[in-house]
Coordinates of C-alpha atoms and ligand atoms in Angstrom, one line a residue:
M985 CA 0.0 0.0 0.0
E986 CA 1.2 3.5 -0.8
F987 CA 2.7 5.5 2.1
D988 CA 0.7 8.7 2.7
R989 CA 3.4 11.4 2.1
A990 CA 0.9 14.3 2.1
G991 CA -0.3 13.1 5.5
M992 CA 3.2 13.0 6.7
N993 CA 3.9 16.5 5.6
A994 CA 0.8 17.8 7.2
L995 CA 1.9 16.7 10.6
M996 CA 4.4 18.8 12.6
D997 CA 7.8 17.1 12.3
I998 CA 8.7 16.6 16.0
V999 CA 10.4 13.2 16.0
A1000 CA 12.2 11.0 13.4
R1001 CA 9.4 8.6 12.5
P1002 CA 9.9 5.5 10.3
E1003 CA 8.0 5.8 7.0
L1004 CA 5.3 3.4 7.8
V1005 CA 1.8 3.6 9.3
F1006 CA 0.5 1.3 12.0
V1007 CA -3.1 0.4 11.1
R1008 CA -4.1 -2.3 13.6
G1009 CA -3.0 -4.2 16.6
E1010 CA -4.0 -7.2 18.8
G1011 CA -2.3 -8.1 22.0
S1012 CA 1.5 -8.1 21.6
W1013 CA 1.3 -7.7 17.8
I1014 CA 1.0 -4.6 15.7
E1015 CA 0.6 -4.4 11.9
D1016 CA 1.7 -1.7 9.4
H1017 CA 0.1 -0.5 6.2
N1018 CA 1.9 -3.1 4.2
G1019 CA 0.5 -5.9 6.3
K1020 CA 3.8 -6.7 8.0
R1021 CA 3.5 -7.7 11.7
Y1022 CA 5.8 -6.7 14.6
M1023 CA 6.1 -8.0 18.1
D1024 CA 5.6 -4.9 20.2
F1025 CA 7.9 -4.5 23.2
I1026 CA 7.3 -0.8 23.3
Q1027 CA 3.5 -0.8 23.6
G1028 CA 3.1 2.9 23.2
W1029 CA 5.9 3.6 25.7
A1030 CA 4.7 1.3 28.5
V1031 CA 1.2 2.5 28.0
N1032 CA -0.8 -0.4 26.6
S1033 CA -0.8 -2.4 29.8
L1034 CA -3.1 -5.1 28.3
G1035 CA -1.6 -5.0 24.8
H1036 CA -3.3 -3.6 21.7
C1037 CA -7.1 -3.3 21.5
P1038 CA -7.8 -5.5 24.5
P1039 CA -11.5 -6.7 24.7
A1040 CA -11.9 -5.2 28.2
V1041 CA -11.0 -1.7 27.0
R1042 CA -13.1 -2.0 23.8
R1043 CA -16.1 -3.1 25.9
A1044 CA -15.7 -0.3 28.4
L1045 CA -15.4 2.3 25.6
E1046 CA -18.5 1.0 23.7
E1047 CA -20.6 0.7 26.8
Q1048 CA -19.7 4.1 28.3
A1049 CA -20.0 5.8 24.9
G1050 CA -23.6 4.8 24.7
L1051 CA -24.4 6.1 28.2
M1052 CA -22.5 9.3 28.9
I1053 CA -19.4 10.8 27.3
N1054 CA -19.1 14.1 29.0
P1055 CA -21.3 15.7 31.7
S1056 CA -18.6 18.3 32.6
P1057 CA -16.1 18.0 35.4
A1058 CA -18.3 20.3 37.5
Y1059 CA -20.6 17.3 38.0
F1060 CA -20.1 13.8 39.5
N1061 CA -19.9 10.9 37.1
R1062 CA -20.1 7.3 38.0
P1063 CA -16.9 5.9 36.4
A1064 CA -14.7 8.6 37.9
M1065 CA -16.1 7.8 41.4
E1066 CA -15.7 4.0 40.8
L1067 CA -12.1 4.4 39.7
A1068 CA -11.2 6.8 42.6
K1069 CA -12.6 4.3 45.1
R1070 CA -10.6 1.5 43.5
I1071 CA -7.3 3.5 43.5
T1072 CA -7.7 4.7 47.1
G1073 CA -8.8 1.2 48.2
A1074 CA -5.6 -0.3 46.7
S1075 CA -3.2 2.3 48.0
C1076 CA -2.2 4.5 50.9
F1077 CA -4.0 7.5 49.3
D1078 CA -7.3 9.0 50.2
R1079 CA -8.1 11.4 47.3
V1080 CA -7.7 11.3 43.5
F1081 CA -7.8 14.0 40.9
F1082 CA -7.9 12.7 37.3
A1083 CA -5.9 14.3 34.5
N1084 CA -5.3 13.6 30.8
S1085 CA -1.5 13.1 30.8
G1086 CA 1.3 12.2 33.1
A1087 CA 2.7 15.7 32.8
E1088 CA -0.6 17.2 33.8
A1089 CA -0.8 14.9 36.8
N1090 CA 2.7 16.0 37.8
E1091 CA 1.8 19.7 37.3
G1092 CA -1.0 19.0 39.7
A1093 CA 1.4 17.4 42.2
I1094 CA 3.7 20.4 42.0
K1095 CA 0.8 22.8 42.6
L1096 CA -0.6 20.7 45.4
A1097 CA 2.9 20.6 47.2
R1098 CA 3.3 24.4 46.7
K1099 CA -0.2 25.0 48.1
W1100 CA 0.5 22.8 51.1
G1101 CA 3.7 24.7 51.6
Q1102 CA 1.8 28.0 51.6
L1103 CA -0.7 26.7 54.2
N1104 CA 1.7 24.7 56.4
R1105 CA 5.3 25.6 55.8
N1106 CA 5.5 29.4 55.6
G1107 CA 5.5 29.5 51.8
A1108 CA 8.2 26.9 51.2
F1109 CA 7.9 25.9 47.5
K1110 CA 11.1 24.2 46.4
I1111 CA 10.8 20.6 45.3
I1112 CA 14.0 18.6 45.2
T1113 CA 14.1 16.4 42.0
M1114 CA 16.7 14.0 40.5
V1115 CA 19.3 14.3 37.9
N1116 CA 18.2 12.3 34.9
G1117 CA 14.6 12.3 36.2
F1118 CA 11.7 12.7 33.8
H1119 CA 8.4 14.2 34.7
G1120 CA 6.9 15.5 31.5
R1121 CA 7.0 18.1 28.8
T1122 CA 5.1 21.1 30.2
L1123 CA 7.3 24.0 31.3
A1124 CA 7.1 23.2 35.0
T1125 CA 7.6 19.4 34.5
M1126 CA 10.5 20.0 32.1
S1127 CA 12.0 22.2 34.9
A1128 CA 11.4 19.4 37.4
S1129 CA 13.0 16.9 35.0
G1130 CA 16.8 16.4 35.2
K1131 CA 17.4 15.8 31.5
A1132 CA 20.6 17.1 30.0
G1133 CA 20.0 20.3 28.0
W1134 CA 16.5 20.9 29.3
D1135 CA 17.7 23.6 31.6
T1136 CA 18.3 26.0 28.6
L1137 CA 15.7 24.6 26.2
F1138 CA 12.7 27.0 26.3
A1139 CA 14.5 29.2 28.9
P1140 CA 13.8 30.6 31.4
Q1141 CA 12.9 27.5 33.4
V1142 CA 10.2 27.5 36.1
P1143 CA 12.3 28.1 39.3
G1144 CA 12.2 25.9 42.4
F1145 CA 13.5 22.5 41.4
P1146 CA 17.0 22.0 42.9
K1147 CA 18.6 18.7 41.7
A1148 CA 20.0 15.8 43.7
V1149 CA 21.4 12.4 42.6
L1150 CA 19.4 9.2 42.6
N1151 CA 20.5 6.8 45.3
D1152 CA 22.7 9.4 47.0
L1153 CA 21.0 10.5 50.2
E1154 CA 23.7 13.0 51.1
S1155 CA 23.0 14.9 47.8
V1156 CA 19.4 15.3 48.8
K1157 CA 20.3 16.4 52.3
A1158 CA 22.6 19.0 50.9
Q1159 CA 19.6 20.6 49.0
I1160 CA 17.3 20.9 51.9
N1161 CA 16.6 24.4 53.4
D1162 CA 13.8 26.5 54.8
E1163 CA 12.3 26.9 51.3
T1164 CA 12.1 23.2 50.6
V1165 CA 8.6 21.7 50.6
A1166 CA 9.0 18.3 48.9
I1167 CA 11.1 15.6 47.3
M1168 CA 9.9 14.2 44.0
L1169 CA 11.2 11.1 42.1
E1170 CA 10.4 8.1 40.0
P1171 CA 10.8 4.8 41.9
V1172 CA 12.5 3.6 38.7
Q1173 CA 13.9 6.2 36.4
G1174 CA 12.3 5.1 33.1
E1175 CA 13.5 7.6 30.4
G1176 CA 16.8 8.0 32.3
G1177 CA 17.7 4.4 31.4
V1178 CA 15.7 2.1 33.8
M1179 CA 17.5 3.0 37.0
P1180 CA 15.7 1.7 40.1
A1181 CA 15.9 3.7 43.3
T1182 CA 17.4 1.4 46.0
R1183 CA 15.4 0.4 49.1
E1184 CA 17.9 2.1 51.3
F1185 CA 17.5 5.4 49.4
M1186 CA 13.7 5.3 49.3
Q1187 CA 13.4 4.6 53.0
G1188 CA 16.1 7.2 53.7
L1189 CA 14.0 9.8 51.7
R1190 CA 10.9 8.9 53.8
A1191 CA 12.9 9.4 57.0
L1192 CA 14.4 12.7 55.7
A1193 CA 11.0 14.0 54.7
D1194 CA 9.5 13.2 58.1
E1195 CA 12.5 14.8 59.9
H1196 CA 12.2 18.0 57.9
G1197 CA 8.4 18.2 57.5
L1198 CA 8.6 17.6 53.7
L1199 CA 6.3 15.8 51.3
L1200 CA 7.5 12.7 49.5
I1201 CA 6.1 12.6 45.9
V1202 CA 6.5 9.5 43.8
D1203 CA 6.0 9.9 40.0
E1204 CA 4.6 6.5 39.1
V1205 CA 3.5 7.5 35.7
Q1206 CA 5.7 4.7 34.2
T1207 CA 6.1 2.4 37.2
G1208 CA 2.5 2.3 38.5
Y1209 CA -0.4 0.1 37.6
G1210 CA 1.4 -3.3 37.7
R1211 CA 4.4 -2.4 35.5
T1212 CA 6.9 -3.4 38.2
G1213 CA 5.0 -6.5 39.4
T1214 CA 3.0 -4.9 42.2
M1215 CA 0.1 -2.5 41.6
F1216 CA 2.4 0.5 42.6
A1217 CA 6.2 0.4 42.8
Y1218 CA 6.3 2.2 46.2
E1219 CA 4.8 -0.9 47.8
Q1220 CA 8.1 -2.7 47.2
Y1221 CA 9.9 -0.2 49.4
D1222 CA 7.7 -0.6 52.4
I1223 CA 7.1 3.2 52.5
Q1224 CA 4.1 5.4 52.2
P1225 CA 4.5 8.5 50.0
D1226 CA 2.3 11.6 50.5
I1227 CA 1.5 12.1 46.8
M1228 CA 1.6 9.8 43.8
T1229 CA 1.0 10.4 40.2
L1230 CA -0.2 7.8 37.6
G1231 CA -0.4 7.9 33.9
K1232 CA 0.6 5.7 30.9
G1233 CA -0.7 2.2 31.9
I1234 CA -3.7 3.5 33.9
G1235 CA -5.6 4.0 30.7
G1236 CA -4.4 1.0 28.8
G1237 CA -3.9 3.3 25.8
V1238 CA -6.4 6.0 26.3
P1239 CA -5.5 9.4 27.7
L1240 CA -5.9 9.1 31.5
A1241 CA -3.7 10.1 34.4
A1242 CA -4.2 10.6 38.1
L1243 CA -2.9 12.7 41.0
C1244 CA -3.3 10.9 44.3
A1245 CA -2.8 12.3 47.8
R1246 CA -3.3 11.6 51.4
E1247 CA -6.2 13.4 53.1
S1248 CA -3.9 15.7 55.1
V1249 CA -2.2 16.9 51.8
S1250 CA -5.4 17.3 49.7
C1251 CA -5.6 21.0 50.3
F1252 CA -6.8 22.5 47.0
A1253 CA -9.4 25.1 47.5
Y1254 CA -12.3 25.5 45.1
G1255 CA -10.9 26.9 41.8
D1256 CA -7.3 25.9 42.4
Q1257 CA -7.4 22.9 40.2
G1258 CA -9.5 21.7 37.3
G1259 CA -9.7 21.2 33.5
T1260 CA -12.2 20.5 30.8
Y1261 CA -11.6 16.8 30.3
N1262 CA -10.6 15.9 33.9
G1263 CA -12.2 12.7 35.0
N1264 CA -14.3 12.4 32.0
P1265 CA -16.4 9.2 32.1
L1266 CA -15.3 7.7 28.8
M1267 CA -11.6 7.6 30.0
T1268 CA -12.3 6.7 33.6
A1269 CA -14.6 3.8 32.5
V1270 CA -11.5 2.4 30.7
G1271 CA -9.5 3.0 33.9
V1272 CA -12.0 0.9 35.8
A1273 CA -11.8 -1.9 33.2
V1274 CA -8.0 -1.9 33.2
F1275 CA -7.8 -1.8 37.1
D1276 CA -10.2 -4.8 37.3
E1277 CA -8.1 -6.8 34.8
L1278 CA -4.9 -6.1 36.8
M1279 CA -6.6 -7.0 40.1
A1280 CA -8.0 -10.3 38.8
D1281 CA -6.7 -13.4 40.4
G1282 CA -3.2 -14.3 39.2
F1283 CA -2.6 -11.3 36.9
L1284 CA 0.2 -9.6 38.9
E1285 CA 1.7 -13.1 39.6
G1286 CA 1.8 -13.5 35.8
V1287 CA 3.6 -10.1 35.4
R1288 CA 6.2 -11.3 38.0
A1289 CA 6.6 -14.6 36.3
R1290 CA 7.2 -13.0 32.8
A1291 CA 9.5 -10.5 34.4
T1292 CA 11.6 -13.3 35.8
Q1293 CA 11.6 -15.1 32.5
L1294 CA 12.6 -11.9 30.6
S1295 CA 15.3 -11.1 33.2
E1296 CA 16.8 -14.5 33.1
G1297 CA 16.7 -14.6 29.3
L1298 CA 18.5 -11.2 29.1
Q1299 CA 21.1 -12.3 31.6
A1300 CA 21.8 -15.4 29.4
L1301 CA 22.1 -13.2 26.3
S1302 CA 24.4 -10.9 28.3
A1303 CA 26.7 -13.8 29.3
K1304 CA 26.7 -15.2 25.7
W1305 CA 27.5 -11.9 24.0
G1306 CA 29.7 -10.4 26.7
L1307 CA 27.3 -7.6 27.5
Q1308 CA 27.1 -5.6 30.7
G1309 CA 24.0 -7.3 32.2
E1310 CA 20.4 -6.3 32.6
R1311 CA 18.4 -4.4 35.2
G1312 CA 14.9 -3.2 36.0
T1313 CA 11.9 -4.0 38.0
G1314 CA 9.0 -6.2 36.8
L1315 CA 8.3 -5.7 33.1
L1316 CA 10.3 -2.4 32.9
R1317 CA 13.7 -3.8 32.0
A1318 CA 16.9 -2.9 30.2
L1319 CA 19.7 -4.8 28.6
V1320 CA 23.1 -3.0 29.0
L1321 CA 25.2 -3.4 25.9
D1322 CA 29.0 -3.3 25.8
R1323 CA 29.0 -0.8 23.0
D1324 CA 26.8 1.9 21.4
D1325 CA 25.0 -0.3 18.9
G1326 CA 21.6 0.0 20.5
P1327 CA 20.1 2.1 17.7
A1328 CA 21.5 -0.3 15.1
I1329 CA 19.8 -3.2 16.9
V1330 CA 16.5 -1.3 17.1
K1331 CA 16.7 -0.6 13.4
A1332 CA 17.5 -4.2 12.5
A1333 CA 14.8 -5.5 14.8
M1334 CA 12.2 -3.4 13.0
A1335 CA 13.5 -4.3 9.5
R1336 CA 13.6 -8.0 10.2
D1337 CA 11.4 -10.2 7.9
P1338 CA 8.9 -11.7 7.9
E1339 CA 8.1 -10.3 11.3
G1340 CA 9.6 -7.3 13.0
L1341 CA 10.3 -6.5 16.6
L1342 CA 9.7 -3.1 18.2
L1343 CA 12.3 -2.1 20.8
N1344 CA 13.6 1.2 22.2
A1345 CA 17.1 2.4 22.9
P1346 CA 16.8 5.2 25.5
R1347 CA 20.6 5.4 25.4
P1348 CA 23.0 4.2 22.7
N1349 CA 24.2 1.4 24.9
L1350 CA 20.9 0.3 26.3
L1351 CA 17.8 -1.6 25.0
R1352 CA 14.6 -1.1 27.0
F1353 CA 11.7 -3.6 27.2
M1354 CA 8.2 -2.6 28.2
P1355 CA 5.9 -5.3 26.8
A1356 CA 2.2 -5.7 27.5
L1357 CA 1.7 -6.8 31.1
N1358 CA -0.2 -9.8 29.8
V1359 CA 2.5 -10.8 27.3
T1360 CA 2.7 -14.6 27.1
E1361 CA 5.5 -17.0 27.9
E1362 CA 5.8 -17.9 24.2
E1363 CA 6.0 -14.2 23.2
V1364 CA 8.8 -13.5 25.7
A1365 CA 10.7 -16.6 24.4
W1366 CA 10.1 -15.5 20.8
T1367 CA 11.5 -12.1 21.5
L1368 CA 14.6 -13.5 23.4
A1369 CA 15.3 -15.8 20.4
R1370 CA 15.0 -12.9 17.9
L1371 CA 17.3 -10.8 20.1
D1372 CA 20.0 -13.5 19.9
E1373 CA 19.7 -13.6 16.1
L1374 CA 19.7 -9.8 15.9
L1375 CA 22.9 -9.5 18.0
A1376 CA 24.5 -12.0 15.6
E1377 CA 23.3 -10.1 12.5
V1378 CA 24.4 -6.6 13.8
R1379 CA 27.7 -7.8 15.1
K1380 CA 28.8 -10.2 12.3
Ligands
PLP2111 C1 5.9 9.5 30.4 C2 6.2 10.0 31.7 C3 5.7 11.3 32.1 C4 4.9 12.2 31.2 O1 3.7 11.6 30.9 P1 2.9 12.2 29.6 O2 1.6 11.4 29.6 O3 3.7 11.9 28.4 O4 2.7 13.6 29.9 C5 6.0 11.7 33.4 N1 6.7 11.0 34.3 C6 7.2 9.8 33.9 C7 8.0 9.0 35.0 C8 7.0 9.3 32.7 O5 7.5 8.1 32.3

């Protein structure tokens, strides 16, 4: 089939996209306009938690679209209330504000922390964030991110985000002063190259926050909703954060995100926070459907079993090819290469015939894996076997 060049030129050119169009998907497979199929280990950037076009999401969309699409966020709607009850019931949080993207949920977290600082901490507003952290692409969340070069891109930055180093408690302590209101981090830095926070660090942050009267904010936009093998990654650290944000997997592919807070922190006054599409029932109905799939008997055990299989398979590949090992939590994993041929492997994986493989190289020496959470044992085995062949092909 002809590639739509006019369509390509009508879109803003914001990223180097391959010249093909994805037209349908099912589970772990995605198909392009030529009918070629690819095993998808990107899944919309860890978004499609149940794979492509899962029946539960389709059903929720169809049913809700026939009932109520948008009453306005100034009224209650049933799916938003149902989803908020589910999330608060499964976590240490008491209140939820729904948003449309991870960045918007994080903006809400930043606003909430600043408001709490005005009310309780004499106007303290600084939020300590991490080098190589990623919190989104709005001006404030870009400023909160610790991505190289982002401090000057679109300058001036939003002030108030001093940086510390992940897993270095002293570097956090050094940034604390009277103006500090919170510490914000990802339990596993996703875009930063799949770098998990250690248990010692996370527990140390909780203690530091308690000692200094600060809020602990976890950005679980990538790690939340089963991705790391538990519903939320913070559970694995035996700590309770004050604020958590969710995005990506929460909607299984539709735009949905959430800002979650404990009662004592939920201090927005009327008018402080809102938005046209926030908590709209079409999206929150999908959120309910995804939540119930993840909470079904055996689902999270399945995620952990596939994570172990993927981890062991990647370790075996690393040993065979003299690579630098693998890391990650649950089904958010990375294979550390011994040289910068990650982009070449990604390209070869996609080009492979008859079936391609979609992978991501967040750094030139790193391959990241974020399959559907319901990926099967056969699909993981298939991918590991292809990877072995690809390493042979690229390095011959
Ligand atoms: C993707 C991501 C975001 C941004 O989410 P968007 O929906 O793209 O705005 C924020 N934080 C983390 C940890 C992410 O992985």
